[in-house]
Short mmCIF file of C-alpha atoms and ligand atoms in Angstrom, two decimals:
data_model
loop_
_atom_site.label_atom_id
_atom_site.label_comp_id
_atom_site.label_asym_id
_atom_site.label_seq_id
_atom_site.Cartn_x
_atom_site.Cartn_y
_atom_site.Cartn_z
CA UNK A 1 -21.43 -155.29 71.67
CA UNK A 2 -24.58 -157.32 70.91
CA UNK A 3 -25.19 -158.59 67.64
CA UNK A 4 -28.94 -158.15 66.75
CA UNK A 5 -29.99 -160.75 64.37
CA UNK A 6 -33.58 -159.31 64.23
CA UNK A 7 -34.46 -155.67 65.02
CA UNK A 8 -38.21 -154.00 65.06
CA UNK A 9 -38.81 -150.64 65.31
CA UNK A 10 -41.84 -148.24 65.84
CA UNK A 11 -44.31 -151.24 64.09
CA UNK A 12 -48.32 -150.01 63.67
CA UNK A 13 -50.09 -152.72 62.08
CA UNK A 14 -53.52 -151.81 61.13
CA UNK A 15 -56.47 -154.60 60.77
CA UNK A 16 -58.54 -152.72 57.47
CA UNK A 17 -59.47 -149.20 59.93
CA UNK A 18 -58.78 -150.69 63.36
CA UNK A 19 -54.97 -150.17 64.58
CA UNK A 20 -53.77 -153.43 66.70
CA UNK A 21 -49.97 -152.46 66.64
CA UNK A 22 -48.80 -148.86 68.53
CA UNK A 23 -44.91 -148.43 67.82
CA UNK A 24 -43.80 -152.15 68.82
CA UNK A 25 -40.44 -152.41 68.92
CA UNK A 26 -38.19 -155.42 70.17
CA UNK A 27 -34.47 -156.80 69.33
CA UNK A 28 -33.38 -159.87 68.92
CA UNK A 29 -29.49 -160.74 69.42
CA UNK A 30 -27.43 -163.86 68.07
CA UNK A 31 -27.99 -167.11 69.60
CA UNK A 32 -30.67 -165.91 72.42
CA UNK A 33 -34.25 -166.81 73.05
CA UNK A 34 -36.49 -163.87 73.48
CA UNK A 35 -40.08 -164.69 74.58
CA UNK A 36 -42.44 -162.08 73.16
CA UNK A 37 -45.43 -162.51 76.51
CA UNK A 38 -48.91 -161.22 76.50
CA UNK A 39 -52.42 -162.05 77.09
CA UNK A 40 -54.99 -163.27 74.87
CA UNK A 41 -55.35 -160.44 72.06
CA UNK A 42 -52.43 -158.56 73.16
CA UNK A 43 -50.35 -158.63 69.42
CA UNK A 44 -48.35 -161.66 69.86
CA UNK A 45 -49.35 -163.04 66.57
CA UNK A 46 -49.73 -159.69 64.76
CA UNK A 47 -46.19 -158.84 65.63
CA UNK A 48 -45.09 -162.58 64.54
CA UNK A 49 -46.41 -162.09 60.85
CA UNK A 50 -45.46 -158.73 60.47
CA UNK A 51 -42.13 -159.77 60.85
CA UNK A 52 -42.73 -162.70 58.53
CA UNK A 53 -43.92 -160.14 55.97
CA UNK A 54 -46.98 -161.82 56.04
CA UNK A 55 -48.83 -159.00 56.75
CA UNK A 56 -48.34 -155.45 56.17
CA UNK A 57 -47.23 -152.97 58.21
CA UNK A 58 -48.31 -149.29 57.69
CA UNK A 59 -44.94 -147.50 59.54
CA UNK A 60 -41.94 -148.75 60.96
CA UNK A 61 -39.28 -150.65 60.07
CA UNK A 62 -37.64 -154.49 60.82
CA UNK A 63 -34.22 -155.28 60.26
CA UNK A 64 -32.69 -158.45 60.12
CA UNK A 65 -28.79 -158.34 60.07
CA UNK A 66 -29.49 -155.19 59.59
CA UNK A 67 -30.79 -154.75 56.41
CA UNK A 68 -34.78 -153.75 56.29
CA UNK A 69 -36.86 -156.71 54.82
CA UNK A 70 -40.46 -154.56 55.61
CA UNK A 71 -42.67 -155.20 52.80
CA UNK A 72 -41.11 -157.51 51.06
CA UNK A 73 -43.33 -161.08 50.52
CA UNK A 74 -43.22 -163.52 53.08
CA UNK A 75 -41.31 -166.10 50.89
CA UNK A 76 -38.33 -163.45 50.15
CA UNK A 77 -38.67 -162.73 53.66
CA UNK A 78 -38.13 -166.44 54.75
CA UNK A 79 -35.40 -166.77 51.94
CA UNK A 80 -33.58 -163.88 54.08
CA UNK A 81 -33.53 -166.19 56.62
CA UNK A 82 -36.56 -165.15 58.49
CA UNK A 83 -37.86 -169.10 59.63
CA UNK A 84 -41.93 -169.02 60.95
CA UNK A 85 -43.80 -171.23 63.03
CA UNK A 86 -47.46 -169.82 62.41
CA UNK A 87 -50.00 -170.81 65.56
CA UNK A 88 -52.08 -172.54 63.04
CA UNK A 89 -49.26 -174.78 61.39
CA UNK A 90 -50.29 -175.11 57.93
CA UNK A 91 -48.33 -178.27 57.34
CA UNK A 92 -49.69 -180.41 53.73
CA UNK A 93 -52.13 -183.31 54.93
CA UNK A 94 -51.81 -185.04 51.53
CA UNK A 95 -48.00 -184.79 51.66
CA UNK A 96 -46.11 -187.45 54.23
CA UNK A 97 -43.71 -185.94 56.84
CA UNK A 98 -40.72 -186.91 54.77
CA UNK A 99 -42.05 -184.89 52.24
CA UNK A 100 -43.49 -182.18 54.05
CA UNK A 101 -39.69 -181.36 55.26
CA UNK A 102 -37.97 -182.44 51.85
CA UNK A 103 -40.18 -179.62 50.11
CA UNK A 104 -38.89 -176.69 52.72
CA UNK A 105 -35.16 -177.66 51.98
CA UNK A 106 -32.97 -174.47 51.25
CA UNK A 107 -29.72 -173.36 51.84
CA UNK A 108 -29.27 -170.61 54.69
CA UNK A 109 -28.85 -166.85 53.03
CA UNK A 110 -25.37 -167.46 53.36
CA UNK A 111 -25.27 -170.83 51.74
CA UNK A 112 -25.47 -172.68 55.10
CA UNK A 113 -26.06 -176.13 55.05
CA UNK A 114 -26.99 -176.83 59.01
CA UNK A 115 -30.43 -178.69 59.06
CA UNK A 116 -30.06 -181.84 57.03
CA UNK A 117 -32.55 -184.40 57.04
CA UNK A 118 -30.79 -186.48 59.37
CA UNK A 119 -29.99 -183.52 61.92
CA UNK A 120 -33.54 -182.33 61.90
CA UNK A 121 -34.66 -186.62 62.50
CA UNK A 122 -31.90 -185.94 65.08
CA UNK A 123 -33.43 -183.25 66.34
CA UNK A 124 -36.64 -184.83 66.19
CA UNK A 125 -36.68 -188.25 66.97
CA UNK A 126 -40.40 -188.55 67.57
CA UNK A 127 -41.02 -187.68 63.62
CA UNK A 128 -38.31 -190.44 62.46
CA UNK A 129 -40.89 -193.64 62.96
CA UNK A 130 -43.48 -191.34 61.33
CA UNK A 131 -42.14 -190.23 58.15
CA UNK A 132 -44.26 -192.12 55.94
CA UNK A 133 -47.53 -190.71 57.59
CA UNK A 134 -49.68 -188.04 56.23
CA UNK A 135 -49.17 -184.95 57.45
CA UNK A 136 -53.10 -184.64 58.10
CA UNK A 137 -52.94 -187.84 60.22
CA UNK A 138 -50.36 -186.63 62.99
CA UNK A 139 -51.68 -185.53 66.20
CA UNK A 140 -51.61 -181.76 67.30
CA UNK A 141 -48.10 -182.29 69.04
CA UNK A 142 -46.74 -183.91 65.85
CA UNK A 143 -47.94 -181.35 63.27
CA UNK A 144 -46.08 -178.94 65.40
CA UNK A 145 -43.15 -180.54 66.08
CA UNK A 146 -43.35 -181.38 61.78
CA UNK A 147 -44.00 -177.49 61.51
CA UNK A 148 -40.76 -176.56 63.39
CA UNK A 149 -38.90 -178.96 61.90
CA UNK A 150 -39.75 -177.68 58.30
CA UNK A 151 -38.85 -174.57 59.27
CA UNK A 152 -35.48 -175.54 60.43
CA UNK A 153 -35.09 -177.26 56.86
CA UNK A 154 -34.89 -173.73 55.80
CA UNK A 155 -31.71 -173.42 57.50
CA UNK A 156 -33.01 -169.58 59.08
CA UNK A 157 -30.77 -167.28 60.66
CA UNK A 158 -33.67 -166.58 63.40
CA UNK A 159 -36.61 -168.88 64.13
CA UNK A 160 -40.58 -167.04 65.13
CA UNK A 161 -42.74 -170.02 67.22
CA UNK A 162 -45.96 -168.62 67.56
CA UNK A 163 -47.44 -170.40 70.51
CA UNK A 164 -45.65 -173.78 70.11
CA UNK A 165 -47.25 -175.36 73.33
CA UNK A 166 -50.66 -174.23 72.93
CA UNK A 167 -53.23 -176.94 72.65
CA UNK A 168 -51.07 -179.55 73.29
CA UNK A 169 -51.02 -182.19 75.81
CA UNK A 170 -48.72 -181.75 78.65
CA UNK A 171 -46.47 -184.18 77.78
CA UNK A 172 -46.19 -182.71 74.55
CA UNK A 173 -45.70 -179.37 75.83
CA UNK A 174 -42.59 -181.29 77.47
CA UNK A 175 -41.53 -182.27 74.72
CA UNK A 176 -41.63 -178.91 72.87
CA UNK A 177 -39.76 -177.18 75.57
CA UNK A 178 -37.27 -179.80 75.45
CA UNK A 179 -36.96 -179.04 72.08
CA UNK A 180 -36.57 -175.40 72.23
CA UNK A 181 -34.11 -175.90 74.98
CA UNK A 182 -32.23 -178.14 72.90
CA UNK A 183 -32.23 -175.80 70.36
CA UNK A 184 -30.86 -172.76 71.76
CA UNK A 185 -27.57 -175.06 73.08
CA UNK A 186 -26.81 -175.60 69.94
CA UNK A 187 -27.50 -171.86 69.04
CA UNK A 188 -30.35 -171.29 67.26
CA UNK A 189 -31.94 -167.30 67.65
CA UNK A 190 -35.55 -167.45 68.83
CA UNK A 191 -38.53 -165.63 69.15
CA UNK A 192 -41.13 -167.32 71.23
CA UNK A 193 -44.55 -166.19 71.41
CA UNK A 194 -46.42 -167.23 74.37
CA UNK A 195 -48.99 -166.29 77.00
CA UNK A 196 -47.58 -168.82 79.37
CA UNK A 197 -44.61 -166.86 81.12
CA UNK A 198 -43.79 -170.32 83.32
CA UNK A 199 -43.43 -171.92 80.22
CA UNK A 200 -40.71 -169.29 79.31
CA UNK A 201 -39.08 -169.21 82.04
CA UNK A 202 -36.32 -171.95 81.79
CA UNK A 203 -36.15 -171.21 78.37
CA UNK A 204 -36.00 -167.66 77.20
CA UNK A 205 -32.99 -165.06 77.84
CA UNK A 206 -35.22 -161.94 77.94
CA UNK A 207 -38.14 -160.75 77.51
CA UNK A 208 -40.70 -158.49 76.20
CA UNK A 209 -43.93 -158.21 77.29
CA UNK A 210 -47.14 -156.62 74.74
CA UNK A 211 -49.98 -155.14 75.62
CA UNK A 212 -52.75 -153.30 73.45
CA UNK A 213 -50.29 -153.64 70.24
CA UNK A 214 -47.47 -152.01 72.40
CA UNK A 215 -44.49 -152.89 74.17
CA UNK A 216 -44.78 -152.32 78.27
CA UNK A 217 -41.99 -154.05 79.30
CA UNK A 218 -38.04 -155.28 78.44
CA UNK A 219 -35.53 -157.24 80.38
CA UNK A 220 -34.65 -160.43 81.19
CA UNK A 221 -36.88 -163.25 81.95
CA UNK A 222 -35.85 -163.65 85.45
CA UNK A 223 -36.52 -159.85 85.92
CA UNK A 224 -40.04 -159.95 84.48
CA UNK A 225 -40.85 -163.38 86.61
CA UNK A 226 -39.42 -161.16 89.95
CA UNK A 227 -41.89 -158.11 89.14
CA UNK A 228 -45.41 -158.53 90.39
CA UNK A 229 -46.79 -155.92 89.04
CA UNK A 230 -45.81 -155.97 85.62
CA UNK A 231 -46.98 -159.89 85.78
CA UNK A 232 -50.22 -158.87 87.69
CA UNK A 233 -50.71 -155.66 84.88
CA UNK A 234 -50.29 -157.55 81.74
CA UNK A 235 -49.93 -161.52 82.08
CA UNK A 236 -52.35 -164.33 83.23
CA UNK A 237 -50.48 -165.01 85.95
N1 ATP B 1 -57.50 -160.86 60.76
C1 ATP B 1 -57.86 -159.99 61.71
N2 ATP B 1 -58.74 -159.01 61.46
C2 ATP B 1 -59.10 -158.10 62.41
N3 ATP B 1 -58.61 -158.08 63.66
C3 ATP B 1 -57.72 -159.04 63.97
C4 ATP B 1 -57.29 -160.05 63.03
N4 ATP B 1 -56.40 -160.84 63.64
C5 ATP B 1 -56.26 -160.38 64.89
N5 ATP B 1 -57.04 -159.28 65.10
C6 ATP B 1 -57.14 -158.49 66.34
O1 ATP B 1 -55.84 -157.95 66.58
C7 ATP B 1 -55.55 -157.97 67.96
C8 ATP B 1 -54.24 -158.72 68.18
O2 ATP B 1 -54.44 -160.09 67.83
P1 ATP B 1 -53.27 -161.15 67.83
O3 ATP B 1 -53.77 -162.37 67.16
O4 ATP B 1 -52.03 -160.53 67.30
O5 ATP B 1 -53.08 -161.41 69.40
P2 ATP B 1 -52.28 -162.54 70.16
O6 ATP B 1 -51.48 -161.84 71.21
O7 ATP B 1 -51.55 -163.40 69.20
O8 ATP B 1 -53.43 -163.38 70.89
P3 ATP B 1 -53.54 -164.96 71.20
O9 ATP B 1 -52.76 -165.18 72.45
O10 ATP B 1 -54.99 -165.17 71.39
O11 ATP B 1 -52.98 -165.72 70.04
C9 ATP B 1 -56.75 -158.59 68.65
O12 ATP B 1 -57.56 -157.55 69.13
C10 ATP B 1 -57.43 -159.34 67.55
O13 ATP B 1 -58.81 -159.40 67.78
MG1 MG B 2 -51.62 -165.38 68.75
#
């Protein structure tokens, strides 16, 4: 049987009066990528912070190891083990790298000790010669990689990336995928949020695919990429 690390079920997310999440549900198993795809608006995002817990949800329920973590604040949520990549990064300009990752150093939820320093300069060679700089003077592609490495200081049980490539350069989206792909050898849980589904496609196990706050599709990646319609229905592709 599959292990899920992260489970969401029957999610509606409301924006003040305006619903943007119908029922989204998706599972995440141990040591698997799952890309969450969609267009522009779609709930990508939304569906990212609910599970973060750093927005509300008005019914549903998401379980990680089990155990439901809805409506609990974000920072208990990310103590659970819960790590988040927001699309907007929000990485401390007046802070150096070094420090930006020093300050989001905690043991796993079960006292793990994975992501050291080192391992996460390991992981990240490009921020080693920068780790002196302010975090407000790294380029778009270094914030994030910065941003994804402070979450892995947090030593989470399953990692959210919210649109890691977007914005970037294309050698930097290189890089990021390299990264990614890295990470899930050496068995890291993600969720990847994207709207690029060739982006995905070397790197995520399965899929799911949102549209209008719900989810229209689940399988694997190489089943989604094979079905025109679905891709023609609800991707940019
Ligand atoms: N703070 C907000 N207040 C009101 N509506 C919002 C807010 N944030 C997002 N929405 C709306 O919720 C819907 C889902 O947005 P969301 O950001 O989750 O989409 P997304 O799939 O992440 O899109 P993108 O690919 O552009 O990042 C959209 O219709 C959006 O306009
Ligand atoms: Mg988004």
């Amino acid at each position: 049987m599959h292990e899920d690390v992260l489970k969401v079920q029957g999610l509606d997310v409301f924006y003040g009066t305006s619903q943007v999440l119908f029922k989204m549900s998706l599972s995440v198993r141990k040591g698997e990528t799952l890309a969450l795809l969609g267009r522009n608006g779609a709930g990508k995002s939304t569906t990212m912070k609910a599970m973060a817990g750093v927005i509300a949800a008005r019914r549903g329920e998401v379980l990680l190891h089990g155990k439901s973590v809805l409506g609990q604040p974000s920072h208990r949520i990310a103590r659970a083990g819960i790590g988040f990549v927001p699309e907007d990064r929000q990485i401390f300009p007046d802070l150096s790298v070094e420090d930006n990752l020093l300050i989001a150093i905690k043991p796993g939820v079960n006292g793990e000790n994975d992501w050291s320093l080192e391992r996460v300069y390991d992981m990240l060679p490009l921020l080693a010669p920068l780790k002196d700089r302010l975090g407000g003077q790294l380029s778009g592609g270094e914030q994030q990689m910065l941003t994804v490495g402070r979450a892995l200081m947090g030593n989470p049980n399953v990692l959210l990336l919210d649109e890691p490539s977007e914005g970037l350069a294309p050698i930097m989206v290189q890089k990021i995928g390299d990264l990614i792909d890295t990470l899930r050898k050496v068995g890291t849980t993600i969720v990847l949020a994207e709207q690029n589904l060739h982006f995905c496609l070397g790197l995520a196990d399965r899929a799911v695919v949102i549209d209008k706050g719900a989810d229209v599709f689940v399988g694997t990646i190489r089943e989604l990429n094979a079905d025109e319609d679905i891709k023609q229905r609800y991707l940019s592709v």
